[in-house]
PDB file of C-alpha atoms in Angstrom:
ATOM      1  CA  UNK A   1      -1.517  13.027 -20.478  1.00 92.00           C
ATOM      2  CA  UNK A   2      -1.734   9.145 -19.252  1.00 95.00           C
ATOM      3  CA  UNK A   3      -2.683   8.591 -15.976  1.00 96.00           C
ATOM      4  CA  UNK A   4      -3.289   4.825 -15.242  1.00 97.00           C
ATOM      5  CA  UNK A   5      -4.529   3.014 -11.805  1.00 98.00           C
ATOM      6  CA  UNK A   6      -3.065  -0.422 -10.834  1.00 98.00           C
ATOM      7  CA  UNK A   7      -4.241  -2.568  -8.189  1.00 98.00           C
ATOM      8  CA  UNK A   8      -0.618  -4.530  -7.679  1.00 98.00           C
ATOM      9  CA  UNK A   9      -0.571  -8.244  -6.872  1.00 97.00           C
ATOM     10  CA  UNK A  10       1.271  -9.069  -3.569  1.00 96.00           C
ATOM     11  CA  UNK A  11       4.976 -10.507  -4.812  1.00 94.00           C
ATOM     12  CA  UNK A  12       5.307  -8.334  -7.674  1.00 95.00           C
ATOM     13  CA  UNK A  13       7.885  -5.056  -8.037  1.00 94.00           C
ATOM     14  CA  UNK A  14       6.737  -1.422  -8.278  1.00 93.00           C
ATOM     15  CA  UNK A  15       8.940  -0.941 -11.695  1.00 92.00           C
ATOM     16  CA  UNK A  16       8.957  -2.312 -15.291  1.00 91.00           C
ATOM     17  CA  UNK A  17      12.414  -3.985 -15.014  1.00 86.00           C
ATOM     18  CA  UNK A  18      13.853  -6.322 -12.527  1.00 82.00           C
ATOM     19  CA  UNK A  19      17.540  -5.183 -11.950  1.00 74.00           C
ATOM     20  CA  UNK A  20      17.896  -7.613  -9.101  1.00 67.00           C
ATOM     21  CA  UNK A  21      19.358 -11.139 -10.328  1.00 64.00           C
ATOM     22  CA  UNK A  22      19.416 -11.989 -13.920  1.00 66.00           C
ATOM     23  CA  UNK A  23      17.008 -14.328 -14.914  1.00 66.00           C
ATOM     24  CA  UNK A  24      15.079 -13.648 -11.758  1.00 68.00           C
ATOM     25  CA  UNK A  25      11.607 -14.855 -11.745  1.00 80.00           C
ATOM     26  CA  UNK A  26      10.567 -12.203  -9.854  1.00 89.00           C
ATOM     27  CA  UNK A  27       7.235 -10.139 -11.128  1.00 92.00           C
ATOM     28  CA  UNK A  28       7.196  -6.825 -12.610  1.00 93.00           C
ATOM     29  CA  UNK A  29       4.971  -4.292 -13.740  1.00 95.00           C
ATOM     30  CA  UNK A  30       5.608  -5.437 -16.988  1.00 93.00           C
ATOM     31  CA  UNK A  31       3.962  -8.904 -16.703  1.00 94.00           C
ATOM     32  CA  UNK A  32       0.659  -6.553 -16.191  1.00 96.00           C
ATOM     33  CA  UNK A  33       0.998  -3.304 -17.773  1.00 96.00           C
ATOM     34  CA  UNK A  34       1.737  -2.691 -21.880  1.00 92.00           C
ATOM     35  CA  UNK A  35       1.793   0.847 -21.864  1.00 92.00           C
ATOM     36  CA  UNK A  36       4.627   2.886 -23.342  1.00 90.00           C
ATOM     37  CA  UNK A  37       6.131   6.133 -21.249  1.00 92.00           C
ATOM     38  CA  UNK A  38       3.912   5.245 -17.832  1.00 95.00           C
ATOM     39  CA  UNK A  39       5.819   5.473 -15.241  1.00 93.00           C
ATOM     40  CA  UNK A  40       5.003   4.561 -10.953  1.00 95.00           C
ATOM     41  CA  UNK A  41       3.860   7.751  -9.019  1.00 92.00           C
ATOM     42  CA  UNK A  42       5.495   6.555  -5.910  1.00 88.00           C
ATOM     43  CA  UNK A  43       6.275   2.871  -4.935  1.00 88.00           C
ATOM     44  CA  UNK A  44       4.691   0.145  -3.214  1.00 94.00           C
ATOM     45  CA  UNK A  45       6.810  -2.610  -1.383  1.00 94.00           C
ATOM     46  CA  UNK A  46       7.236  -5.784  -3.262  1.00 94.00           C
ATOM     47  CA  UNK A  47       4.945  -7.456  -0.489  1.00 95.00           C
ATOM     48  CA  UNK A  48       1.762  -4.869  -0.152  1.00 97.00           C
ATOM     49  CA  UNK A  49      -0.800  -4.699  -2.653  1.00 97.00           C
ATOM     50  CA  UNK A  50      -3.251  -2.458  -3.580  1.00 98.00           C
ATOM     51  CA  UNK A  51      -3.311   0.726  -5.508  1.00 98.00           C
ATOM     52  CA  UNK A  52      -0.425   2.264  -7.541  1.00 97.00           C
ATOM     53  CA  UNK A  53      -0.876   5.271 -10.064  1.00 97.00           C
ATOM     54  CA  UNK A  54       1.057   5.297 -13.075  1.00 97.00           C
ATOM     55  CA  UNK A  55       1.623   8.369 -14.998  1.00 96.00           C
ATOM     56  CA  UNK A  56       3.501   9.955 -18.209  1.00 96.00           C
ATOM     57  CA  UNK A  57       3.297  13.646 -16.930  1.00 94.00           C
ATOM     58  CA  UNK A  58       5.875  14.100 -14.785  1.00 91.00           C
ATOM     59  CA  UNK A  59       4.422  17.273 -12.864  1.00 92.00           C
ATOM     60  CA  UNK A  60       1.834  14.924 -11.663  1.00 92.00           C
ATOM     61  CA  UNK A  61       3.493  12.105 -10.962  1.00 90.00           C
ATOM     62  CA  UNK A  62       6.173  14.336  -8.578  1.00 88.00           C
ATOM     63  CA  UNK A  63       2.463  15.817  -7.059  1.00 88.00           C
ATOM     64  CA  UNK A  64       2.176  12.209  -5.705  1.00 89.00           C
ATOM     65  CA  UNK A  65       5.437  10.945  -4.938  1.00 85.00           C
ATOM     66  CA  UNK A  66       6.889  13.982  -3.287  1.00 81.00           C
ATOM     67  CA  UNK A  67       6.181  13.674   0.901  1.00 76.00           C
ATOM     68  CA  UNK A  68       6.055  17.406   0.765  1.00 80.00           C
ATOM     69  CA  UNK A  69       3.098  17.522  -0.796  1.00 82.00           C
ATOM     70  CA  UNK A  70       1.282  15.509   1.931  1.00 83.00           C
ATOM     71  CA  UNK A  71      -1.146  14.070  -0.372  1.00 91.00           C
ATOM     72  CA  UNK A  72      -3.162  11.927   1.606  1.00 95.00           C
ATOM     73  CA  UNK A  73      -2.540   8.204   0.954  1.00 96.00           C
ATOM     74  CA  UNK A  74      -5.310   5.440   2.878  1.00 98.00           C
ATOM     75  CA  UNK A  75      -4.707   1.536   3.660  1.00 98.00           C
ATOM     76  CA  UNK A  76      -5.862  -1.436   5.049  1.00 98.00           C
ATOM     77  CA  UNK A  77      -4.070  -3.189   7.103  1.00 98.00           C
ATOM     78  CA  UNK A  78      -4.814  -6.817   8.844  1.00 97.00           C
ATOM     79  CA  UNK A  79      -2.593  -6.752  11.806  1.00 97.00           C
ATOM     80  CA  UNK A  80      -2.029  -9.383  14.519  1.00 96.00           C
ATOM     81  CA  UNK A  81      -3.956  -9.172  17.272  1.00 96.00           C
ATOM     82  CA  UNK A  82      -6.795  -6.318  18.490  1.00 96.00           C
ATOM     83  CA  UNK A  83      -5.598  -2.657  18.883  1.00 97.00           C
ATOM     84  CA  UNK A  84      -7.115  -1.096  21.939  1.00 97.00           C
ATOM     85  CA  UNK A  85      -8.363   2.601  21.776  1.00 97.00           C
ATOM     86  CA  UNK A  86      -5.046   3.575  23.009  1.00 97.00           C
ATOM     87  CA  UNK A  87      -2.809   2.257  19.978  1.00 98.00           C
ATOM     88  CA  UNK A  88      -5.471   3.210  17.756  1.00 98.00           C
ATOM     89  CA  UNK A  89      -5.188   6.802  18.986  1.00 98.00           C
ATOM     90  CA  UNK A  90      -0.465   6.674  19.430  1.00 97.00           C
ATOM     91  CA  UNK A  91      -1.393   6.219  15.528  1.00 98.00           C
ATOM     92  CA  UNK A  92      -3.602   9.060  15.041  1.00 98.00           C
ATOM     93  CA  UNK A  93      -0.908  11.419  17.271  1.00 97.00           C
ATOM     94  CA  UNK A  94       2.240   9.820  15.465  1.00 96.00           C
ATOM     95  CA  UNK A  95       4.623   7.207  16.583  1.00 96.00           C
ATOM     96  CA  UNK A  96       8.042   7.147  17.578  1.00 96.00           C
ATOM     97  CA  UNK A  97       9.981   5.240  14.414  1.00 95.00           C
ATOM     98  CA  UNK A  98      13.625   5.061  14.763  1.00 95.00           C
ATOM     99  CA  UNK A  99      13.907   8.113  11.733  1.00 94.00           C
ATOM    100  CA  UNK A 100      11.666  10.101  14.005  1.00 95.00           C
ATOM    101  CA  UNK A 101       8.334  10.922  14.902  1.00 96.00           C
ATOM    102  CA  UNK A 102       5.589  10.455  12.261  1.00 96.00           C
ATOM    103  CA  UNK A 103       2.970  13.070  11.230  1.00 94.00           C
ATOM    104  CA  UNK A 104      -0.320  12.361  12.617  1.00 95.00           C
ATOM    105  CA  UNK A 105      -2.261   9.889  10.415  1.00 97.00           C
ATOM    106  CA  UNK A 106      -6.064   8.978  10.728  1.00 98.00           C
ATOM    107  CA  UNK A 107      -7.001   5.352  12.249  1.00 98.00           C
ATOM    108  CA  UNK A 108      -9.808   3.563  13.008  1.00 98.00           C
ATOM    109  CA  UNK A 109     -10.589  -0.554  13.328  1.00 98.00           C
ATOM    110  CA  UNK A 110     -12.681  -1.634  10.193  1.00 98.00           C
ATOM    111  CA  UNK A 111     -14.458  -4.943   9.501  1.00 97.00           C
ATOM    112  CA  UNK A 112     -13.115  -6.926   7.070  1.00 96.00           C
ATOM    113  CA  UNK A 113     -12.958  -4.738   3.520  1.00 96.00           C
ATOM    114  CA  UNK A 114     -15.806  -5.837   1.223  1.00 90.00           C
ATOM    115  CA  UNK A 115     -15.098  -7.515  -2.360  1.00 90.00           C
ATOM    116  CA  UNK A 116     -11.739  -8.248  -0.793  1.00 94.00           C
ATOM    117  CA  UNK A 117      -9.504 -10.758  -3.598  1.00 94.00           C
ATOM    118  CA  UNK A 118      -7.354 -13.570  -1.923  1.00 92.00           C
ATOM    119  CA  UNK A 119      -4.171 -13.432  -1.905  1.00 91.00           C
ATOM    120  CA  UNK A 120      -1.398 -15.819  -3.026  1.00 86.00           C
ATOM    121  CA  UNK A 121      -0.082 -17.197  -0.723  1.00 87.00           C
ATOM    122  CA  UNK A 122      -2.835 -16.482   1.825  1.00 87.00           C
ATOM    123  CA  UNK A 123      -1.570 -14.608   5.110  1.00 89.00           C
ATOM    124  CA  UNK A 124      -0.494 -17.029   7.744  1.00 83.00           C
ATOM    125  CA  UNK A 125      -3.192 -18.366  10.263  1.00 81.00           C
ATOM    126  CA  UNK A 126      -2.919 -18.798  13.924  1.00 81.00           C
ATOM    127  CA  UNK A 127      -5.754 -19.924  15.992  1.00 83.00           C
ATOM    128  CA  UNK A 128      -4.235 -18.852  19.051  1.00 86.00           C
ATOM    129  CA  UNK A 129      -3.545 -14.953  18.024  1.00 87.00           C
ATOM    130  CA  UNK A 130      -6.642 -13.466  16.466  1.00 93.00           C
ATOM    131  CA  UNK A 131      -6.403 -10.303  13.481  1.00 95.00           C
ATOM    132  CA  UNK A 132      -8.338  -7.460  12.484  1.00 96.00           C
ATOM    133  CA  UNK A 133      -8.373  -4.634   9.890  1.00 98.00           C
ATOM    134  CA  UNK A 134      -7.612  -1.166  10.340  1.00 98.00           C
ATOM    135  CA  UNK A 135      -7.610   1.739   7.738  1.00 98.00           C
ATOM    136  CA  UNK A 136      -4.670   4.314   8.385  1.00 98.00           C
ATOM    137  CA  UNK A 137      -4.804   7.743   6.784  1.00 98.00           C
ATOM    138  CA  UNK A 138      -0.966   9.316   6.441  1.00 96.00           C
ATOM    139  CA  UNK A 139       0.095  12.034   4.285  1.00 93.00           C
ATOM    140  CA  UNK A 140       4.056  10.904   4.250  1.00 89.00           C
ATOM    141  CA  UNK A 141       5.484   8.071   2.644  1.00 82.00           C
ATOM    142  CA  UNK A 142       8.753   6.231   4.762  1.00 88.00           C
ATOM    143  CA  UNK A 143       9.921   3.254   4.011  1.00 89.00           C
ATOM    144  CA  UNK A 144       7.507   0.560   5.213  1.00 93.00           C
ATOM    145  CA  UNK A 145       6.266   2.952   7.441  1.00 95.00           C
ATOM    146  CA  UNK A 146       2.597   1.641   7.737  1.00 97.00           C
ATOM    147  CA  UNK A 147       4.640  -2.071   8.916  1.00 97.00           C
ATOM    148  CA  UNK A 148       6.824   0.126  11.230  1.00 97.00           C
ATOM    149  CA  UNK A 149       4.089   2.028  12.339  1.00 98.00           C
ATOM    150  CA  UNK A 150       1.538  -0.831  13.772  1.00 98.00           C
ATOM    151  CA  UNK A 151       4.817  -3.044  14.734  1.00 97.00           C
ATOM    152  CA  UNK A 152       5.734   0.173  17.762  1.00 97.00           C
ATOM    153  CA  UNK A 153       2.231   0.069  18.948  1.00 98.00           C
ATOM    154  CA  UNK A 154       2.367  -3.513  19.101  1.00 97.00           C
ATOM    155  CA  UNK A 155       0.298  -5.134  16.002  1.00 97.00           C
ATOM    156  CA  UNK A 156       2.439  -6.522  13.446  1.00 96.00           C
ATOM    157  CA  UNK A 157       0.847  -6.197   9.902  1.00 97.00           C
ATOM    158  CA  UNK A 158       0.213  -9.489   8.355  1.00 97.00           C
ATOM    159  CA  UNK A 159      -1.254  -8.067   5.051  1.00 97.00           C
ATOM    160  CA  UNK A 160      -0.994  -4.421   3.953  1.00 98.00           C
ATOM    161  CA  UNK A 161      -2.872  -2.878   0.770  1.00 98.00           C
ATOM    162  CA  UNK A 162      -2.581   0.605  -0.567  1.00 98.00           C
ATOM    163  CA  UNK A 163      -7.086   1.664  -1.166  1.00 98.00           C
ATOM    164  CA  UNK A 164      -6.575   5.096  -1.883  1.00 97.00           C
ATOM    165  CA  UNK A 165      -4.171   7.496  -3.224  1.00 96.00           C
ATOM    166  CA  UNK A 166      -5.915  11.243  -2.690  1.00 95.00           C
ATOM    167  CA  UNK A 167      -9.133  10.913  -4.562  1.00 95.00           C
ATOM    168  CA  UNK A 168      -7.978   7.703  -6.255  1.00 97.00           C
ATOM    169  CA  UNK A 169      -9.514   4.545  -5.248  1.00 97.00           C
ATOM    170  CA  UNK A 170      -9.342   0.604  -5.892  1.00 96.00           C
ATOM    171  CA  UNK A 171     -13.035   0.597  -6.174  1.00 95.00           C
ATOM    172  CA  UNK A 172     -14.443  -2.004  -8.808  1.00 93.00           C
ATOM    173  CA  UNK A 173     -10.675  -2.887  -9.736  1.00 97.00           C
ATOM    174  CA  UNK A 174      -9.577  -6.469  -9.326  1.00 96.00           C
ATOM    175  CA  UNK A 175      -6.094  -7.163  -8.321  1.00 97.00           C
ATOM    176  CA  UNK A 176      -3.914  -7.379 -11.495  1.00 97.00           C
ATOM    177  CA  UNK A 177      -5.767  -5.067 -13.374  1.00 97.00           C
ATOM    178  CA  UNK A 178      -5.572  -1.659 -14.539  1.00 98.00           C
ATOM    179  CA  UNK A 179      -7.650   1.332 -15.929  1.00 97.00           C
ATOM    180  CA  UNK A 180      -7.081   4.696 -17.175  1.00 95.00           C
ATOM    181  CA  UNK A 181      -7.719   7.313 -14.488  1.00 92.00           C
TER     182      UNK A 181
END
């Protein structure tokens, strides 16, 4: 059994191929990984980074990708402005999305994750609207649901990136790279 970790560049697709437009310049997980029969445990949207597990055993990789599992998946998010105690805890109950209500998810505020890489391009600036970070715990897996999520209790994300994946972690893994599990 393979079992690879990926810390995935913003801009580039969760999948080997791009079946979008033909000649697309868009990147893939083949400009990074060259690994035969490892395959994404679950996606991450073209514009978050962060971790992404690839697999060959299929047992495992359904372990991970399934939402009924509930396996816990963590993130850091820089969102606009500074979420009060009260949005921090409508996250930790679950929020109102327009597919329903979310499971409960853990949240707190976080300083600025250390060792973090930059990112190209670099998350828009305004002087006049400040950020933080969060981390945010949640054991499902909608689409963009962590962007949905701070959006309803009022803090757009501005840069989103996947740390954790159950016991998995980024640590010591630069963005781009990869390493067996």
């Amino acid at each position: 059994m393979t079992t690879i970790l990926f810390n995935k560049p913003f801009n580039v697709l969760s999948q080997f191929t791009d079946k979008g437009t033909q000649g697309s310049p868009r990147q893939t997980l083949s400009d990074y990984i060259d690994l035969p029969d490892v395959y994404p445990a679950g996606r991450l949207d073209r514009d978050s980074e962060g971790l992404l597990v690839l697999t060959d055993d299929g047992k495992l990789q359904g372990q991970i990708a399934n939402p009924r599992h509930k396996l816990p998946k963590t993130y850091w998010v820089q969102v606009e402005g500074i979420p009060d105690e009260a949005a921090l805890q409508a996250l930790r109950d679950g929020v109102t999305l327009k597919d329903g209500l979310t499971r409960p998810a853990k949240a707190r505020r976080i300083d600025t994750p250390p060792g973090l890489w930059l990112r190209d391009p670099p998350v828009r600036f305004r002087k006049s609207v400040p950020d933080c970070w969060i981390e945010l715990t949640i054991r499902e897996g909608r689409n963009r649901q962590v962007r949905r999520m701070t959006a309803a209790v009022g803090h757009p994300t501005l840069r989103l990136i996947r740390c954790a994946v159950g016991a998995w972690t980024l640590d010591g893994l630069a963005s781009g790279k990869w390493r067996r599990a």
